[in-house]
Coordinates of C-alpha atoms in Angstrom, one line a residue:
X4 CA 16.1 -55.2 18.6
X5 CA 18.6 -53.2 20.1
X6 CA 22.5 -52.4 18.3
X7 CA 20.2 -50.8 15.6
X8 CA 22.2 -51.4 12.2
X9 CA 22.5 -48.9 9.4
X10 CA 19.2 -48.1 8.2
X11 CA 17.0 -48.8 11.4
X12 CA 14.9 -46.3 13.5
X13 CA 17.3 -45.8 16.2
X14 CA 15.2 -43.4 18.2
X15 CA 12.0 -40.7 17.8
X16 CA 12.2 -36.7 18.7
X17 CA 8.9 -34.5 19.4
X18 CA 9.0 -31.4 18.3
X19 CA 6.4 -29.6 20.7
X20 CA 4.5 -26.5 20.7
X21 CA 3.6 -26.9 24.5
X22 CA 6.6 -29.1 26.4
X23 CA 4.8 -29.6 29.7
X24 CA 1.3 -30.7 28.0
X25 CA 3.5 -32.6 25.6
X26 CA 4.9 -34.4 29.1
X27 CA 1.9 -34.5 30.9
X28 CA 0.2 -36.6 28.0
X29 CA 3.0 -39.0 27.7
X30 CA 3.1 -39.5 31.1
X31 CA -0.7 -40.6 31.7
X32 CA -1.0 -42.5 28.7
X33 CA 2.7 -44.4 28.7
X34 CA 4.1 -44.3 31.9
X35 CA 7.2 -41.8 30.7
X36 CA 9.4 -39.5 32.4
X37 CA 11.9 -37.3 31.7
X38 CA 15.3 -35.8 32.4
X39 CA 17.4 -32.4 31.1
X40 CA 19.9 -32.4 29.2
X41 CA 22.4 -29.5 27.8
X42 CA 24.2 -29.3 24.9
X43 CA 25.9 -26.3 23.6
X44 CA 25.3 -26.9 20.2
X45 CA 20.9 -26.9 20.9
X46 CA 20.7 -26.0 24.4
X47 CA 18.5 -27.8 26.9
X48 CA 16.4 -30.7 25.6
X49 CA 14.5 -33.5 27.2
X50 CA 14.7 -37.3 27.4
X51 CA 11.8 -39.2 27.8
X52 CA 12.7 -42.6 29.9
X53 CA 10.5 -45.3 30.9
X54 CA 10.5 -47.1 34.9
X55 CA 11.5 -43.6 36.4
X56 CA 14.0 -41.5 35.8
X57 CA 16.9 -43.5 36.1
X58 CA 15.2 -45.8 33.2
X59 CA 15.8 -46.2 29.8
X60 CA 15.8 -43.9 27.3
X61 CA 12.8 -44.0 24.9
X62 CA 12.9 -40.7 22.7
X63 CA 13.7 -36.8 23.1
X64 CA 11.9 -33.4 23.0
X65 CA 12.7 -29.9 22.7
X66 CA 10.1 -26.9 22.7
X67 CA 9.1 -25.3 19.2
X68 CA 10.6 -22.2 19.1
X69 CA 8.3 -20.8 16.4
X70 CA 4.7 -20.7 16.7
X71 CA 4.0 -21.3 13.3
X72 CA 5.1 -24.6 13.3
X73 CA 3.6 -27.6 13.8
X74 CA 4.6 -30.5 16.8
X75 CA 5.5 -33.8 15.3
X76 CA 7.6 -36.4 15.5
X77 CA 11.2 -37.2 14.0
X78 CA 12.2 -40.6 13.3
X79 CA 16.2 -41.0 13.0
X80 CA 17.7 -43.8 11.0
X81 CA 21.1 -45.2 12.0
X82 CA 23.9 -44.5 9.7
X83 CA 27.6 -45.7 10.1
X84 CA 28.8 -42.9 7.5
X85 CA 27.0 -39.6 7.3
X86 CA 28.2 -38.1 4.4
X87 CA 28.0 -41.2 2.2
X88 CA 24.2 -41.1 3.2
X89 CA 23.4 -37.6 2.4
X90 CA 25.2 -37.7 -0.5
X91 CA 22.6 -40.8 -1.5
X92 CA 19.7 -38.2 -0.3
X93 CA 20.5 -35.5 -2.7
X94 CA 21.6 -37.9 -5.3
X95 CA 18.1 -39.7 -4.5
X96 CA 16.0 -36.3 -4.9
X97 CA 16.1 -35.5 -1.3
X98 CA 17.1 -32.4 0.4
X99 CA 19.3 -32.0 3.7
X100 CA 17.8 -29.3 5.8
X101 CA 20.1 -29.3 8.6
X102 CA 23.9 -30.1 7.7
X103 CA 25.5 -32.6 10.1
X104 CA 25.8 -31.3 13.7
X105 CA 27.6 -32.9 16.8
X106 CA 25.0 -33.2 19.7
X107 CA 27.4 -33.1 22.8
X108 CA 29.2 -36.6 23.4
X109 CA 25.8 -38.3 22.1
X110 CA 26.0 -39.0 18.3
X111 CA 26.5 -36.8 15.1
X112 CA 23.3 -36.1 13.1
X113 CA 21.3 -34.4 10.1
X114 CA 17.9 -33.4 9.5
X115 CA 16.9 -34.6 5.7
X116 CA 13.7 -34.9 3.9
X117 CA 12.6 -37.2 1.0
X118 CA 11.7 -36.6 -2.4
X119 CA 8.0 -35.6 -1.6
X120 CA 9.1 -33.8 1.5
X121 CA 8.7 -36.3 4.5
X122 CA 10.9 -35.1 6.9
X123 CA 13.5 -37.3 8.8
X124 CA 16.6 -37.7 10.1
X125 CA 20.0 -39.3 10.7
X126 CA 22.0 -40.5 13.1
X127 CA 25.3 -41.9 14.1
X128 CA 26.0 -43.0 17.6
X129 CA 28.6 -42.1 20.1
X130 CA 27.0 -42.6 23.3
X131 CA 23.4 -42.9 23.0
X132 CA 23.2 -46.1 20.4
X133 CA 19.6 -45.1 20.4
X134 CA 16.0 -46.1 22.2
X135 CA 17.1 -48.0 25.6
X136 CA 14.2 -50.3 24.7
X137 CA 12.3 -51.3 21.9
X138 CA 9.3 -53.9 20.4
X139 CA 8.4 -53.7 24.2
X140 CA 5.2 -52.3 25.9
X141 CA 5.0 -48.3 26.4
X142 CA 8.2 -48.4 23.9
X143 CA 8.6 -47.7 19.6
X144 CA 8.1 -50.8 18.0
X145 CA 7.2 -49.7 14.4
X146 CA 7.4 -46.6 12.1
X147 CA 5.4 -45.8 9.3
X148 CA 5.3 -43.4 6.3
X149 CA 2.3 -41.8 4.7
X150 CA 2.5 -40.4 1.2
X151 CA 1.3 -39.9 -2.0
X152 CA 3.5 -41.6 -4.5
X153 CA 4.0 -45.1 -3.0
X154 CA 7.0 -46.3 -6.1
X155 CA 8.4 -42.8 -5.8
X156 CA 9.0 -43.8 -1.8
X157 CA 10.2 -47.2 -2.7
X158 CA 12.7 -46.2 -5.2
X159 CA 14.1 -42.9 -2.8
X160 CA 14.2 -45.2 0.5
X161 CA 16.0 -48.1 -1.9
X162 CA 18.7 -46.0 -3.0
X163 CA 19.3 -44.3 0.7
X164 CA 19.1 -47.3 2.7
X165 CA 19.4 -50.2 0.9
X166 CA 16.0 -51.5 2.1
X167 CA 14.0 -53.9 -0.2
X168 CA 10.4 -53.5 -0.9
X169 CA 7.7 -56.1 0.4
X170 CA 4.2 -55.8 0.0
X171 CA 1.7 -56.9 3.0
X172 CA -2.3 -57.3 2.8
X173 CA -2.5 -54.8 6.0
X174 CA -4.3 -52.0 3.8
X175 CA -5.5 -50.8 0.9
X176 CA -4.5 -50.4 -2.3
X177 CA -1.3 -51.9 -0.8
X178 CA 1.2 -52.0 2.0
X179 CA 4.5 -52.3 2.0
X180 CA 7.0 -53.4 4.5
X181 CA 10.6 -52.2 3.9
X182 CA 13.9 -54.4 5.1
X183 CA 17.0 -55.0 5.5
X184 CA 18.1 -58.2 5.0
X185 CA 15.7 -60.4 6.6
X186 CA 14.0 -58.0 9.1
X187 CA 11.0 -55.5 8.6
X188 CA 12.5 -51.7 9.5
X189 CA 9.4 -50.1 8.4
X190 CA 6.2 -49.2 7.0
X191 CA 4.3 -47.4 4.0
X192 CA 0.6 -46.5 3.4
X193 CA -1.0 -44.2 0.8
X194 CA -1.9 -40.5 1.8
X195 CA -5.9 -41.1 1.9
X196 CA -8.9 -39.2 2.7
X197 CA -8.2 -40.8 7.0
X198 CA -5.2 -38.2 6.6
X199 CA -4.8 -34.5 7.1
X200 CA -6.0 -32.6 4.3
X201 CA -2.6 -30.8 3.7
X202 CA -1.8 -34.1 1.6
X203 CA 1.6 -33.7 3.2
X204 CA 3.8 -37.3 3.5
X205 CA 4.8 -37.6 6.8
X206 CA 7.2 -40.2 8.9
X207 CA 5.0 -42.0 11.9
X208 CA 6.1 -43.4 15.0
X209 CA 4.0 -46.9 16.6
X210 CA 4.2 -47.3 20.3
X211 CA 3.3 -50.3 22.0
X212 CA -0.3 -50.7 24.6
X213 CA -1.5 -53.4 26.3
X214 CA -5.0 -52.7 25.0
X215 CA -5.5 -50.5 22.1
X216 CA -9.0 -49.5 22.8
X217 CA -8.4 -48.6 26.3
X218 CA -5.0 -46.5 25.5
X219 CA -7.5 -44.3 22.6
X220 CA -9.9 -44.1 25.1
X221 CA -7.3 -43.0 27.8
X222 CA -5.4 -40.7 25.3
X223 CA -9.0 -39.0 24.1
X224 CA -9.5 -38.3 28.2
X225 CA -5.8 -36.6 28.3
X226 CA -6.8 -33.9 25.2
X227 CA -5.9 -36.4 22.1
X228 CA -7.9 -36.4 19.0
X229 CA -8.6 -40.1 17.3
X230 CA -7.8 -40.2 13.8
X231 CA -8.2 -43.6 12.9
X232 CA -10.2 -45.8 16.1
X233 CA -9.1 -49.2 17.2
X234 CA -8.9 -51.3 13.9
X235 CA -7.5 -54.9 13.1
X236 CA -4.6 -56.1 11.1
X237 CA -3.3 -59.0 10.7
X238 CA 0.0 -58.0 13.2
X239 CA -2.4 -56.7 15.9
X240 CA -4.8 -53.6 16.9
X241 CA -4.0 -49.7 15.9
X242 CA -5.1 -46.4 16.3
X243 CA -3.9 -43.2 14.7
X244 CA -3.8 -40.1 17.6
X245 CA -3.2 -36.4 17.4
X246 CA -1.8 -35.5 20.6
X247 CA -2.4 -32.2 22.2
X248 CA 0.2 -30.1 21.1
X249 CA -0.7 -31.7 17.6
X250 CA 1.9 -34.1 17.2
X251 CA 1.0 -37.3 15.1
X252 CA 1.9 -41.1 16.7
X253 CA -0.4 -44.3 17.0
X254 CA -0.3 -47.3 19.5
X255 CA -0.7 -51.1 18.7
X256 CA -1.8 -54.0 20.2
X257 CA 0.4 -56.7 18.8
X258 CA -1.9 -60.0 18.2
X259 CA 1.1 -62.1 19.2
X260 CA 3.9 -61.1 22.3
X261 CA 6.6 -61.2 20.3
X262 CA 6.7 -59.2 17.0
X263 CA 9.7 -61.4 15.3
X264 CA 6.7 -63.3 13.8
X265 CA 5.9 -60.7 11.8
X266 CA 9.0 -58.7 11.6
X267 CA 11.2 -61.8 9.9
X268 CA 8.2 -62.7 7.6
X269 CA 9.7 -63.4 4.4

């Protein structure tokens, strides 16, 4: 879905320790490449694009410039009014750790994290609406949060977004699908022992392969780590991957073409 409404993932940012390893990888497992951009308020950052790269946009990167922290991946939500929303984060037991910042003639946005400390962030468009493609192969077509206190999540996520609460039989003790109105915007799983041992929540983005098993396999070749292998759901095939600058994603294998079967289930 493109136009991304309020409260959708509008677009995923890497954080890396090592830029050109962290485009090297994407490269030979996806297919991405990327541009330079500069803006004064962050300086030069990169775009990863998909087809070339003339293509369309698929996420952004910028180098760590700490070496104490740790790559990973942003997910930014769409918001039509920005101070309305953090107000909803603090008021919801959140915390805004970056105050809202213009990002050249692109979009306005904030850097936020939940009520057990998943970091994320926000986003309202100017230029870039978001992700140039989505729910497509090599593209985001799912996030997903990890953490400890699944109602804690629920009620935080409720009173920022809006989203309503569904739960799925895709894991165990339960998983829950979040949307708006009548289409899935997200995902939630318990922290279990299959996660880091830091026991820190965390915001994970799904990309789409043509063959799950082949992608891990392909991904392990390029210097990835397999957290969780190939495994069914009922929506398709995933794997959970540790990149090599230690950045968190997984892939998926949809079981059907077109994931509006699953995203519009009641």
């Amino acid at each position: 879905m493109n136009g991304f409404p309020p409260g959708y993932a509008s677009w995923a940012e890497l954080a890396s320790s090592d830029m050109g390893k962290s485009r090297d990888f994407y490269g030979a497992l996806f297919g991405w490449d990327t541009y330079t951009l500069t803006a004064p308020e962050v300086g030069e950052f990169e775009v990863f694009t998909l087809g070339g790269i003339q293509g369309p946009e698929i996420g952004g990167m910028y180098g760590l410039a700490d070496d104490s922290l740790r790559s990973a991946w942003t997910i930014y939500f769409r918001t039509d009014d920005l101070p309305a929303t953090l107000d909803a984060v603090r008021a919801a037991g959140g915390q805004v750790l970056l105050e809202p910042m213009n990002l050249a003639d692109l979009g306005r946005l904030a850097h936020c994290t939940d009520s057990q400390g998943a970091d994320f962030a926000l986003w309202v468009a100017y230029n870039l609406k978001g992700a140039g493609v989505v729910d497509e192969p090599s593209a985001m077509c799912w996030v997903e949060l990890a953490c400890s206190d699944i109602e804690e999540a629920r009620r935080f996520y409720g009173e920022v977004f809006g989203w309503k609460a569904v739960d799925r039989p895709y894991a165990r003790p339960v998983y829950t699908n979040w949307k708006v109105g009548d289409w899935a915007v997200a995902g939630m799983v318990s922290l279990d022992e299959r996660w880091p041992s830091d026991g820190l929540p965390r915001w994970t983005p799904y990309f789409w392969v043509s063959d799950c098993d082949a992608s891990a396999a392909r991904a392990a070749e390029l210097g990835a780590r397999v957290r969780i292998p190939p495994t069914d759901i009922e929506p398709g095939r995933f794997s959970i991957l540790t990149d090599p600058a230690g950045a968190r994603l997984a892939i998926f294998t949809p079981a059907a073409p077109d994931l509006r079967a699953y995203k519009e289930a009641p």
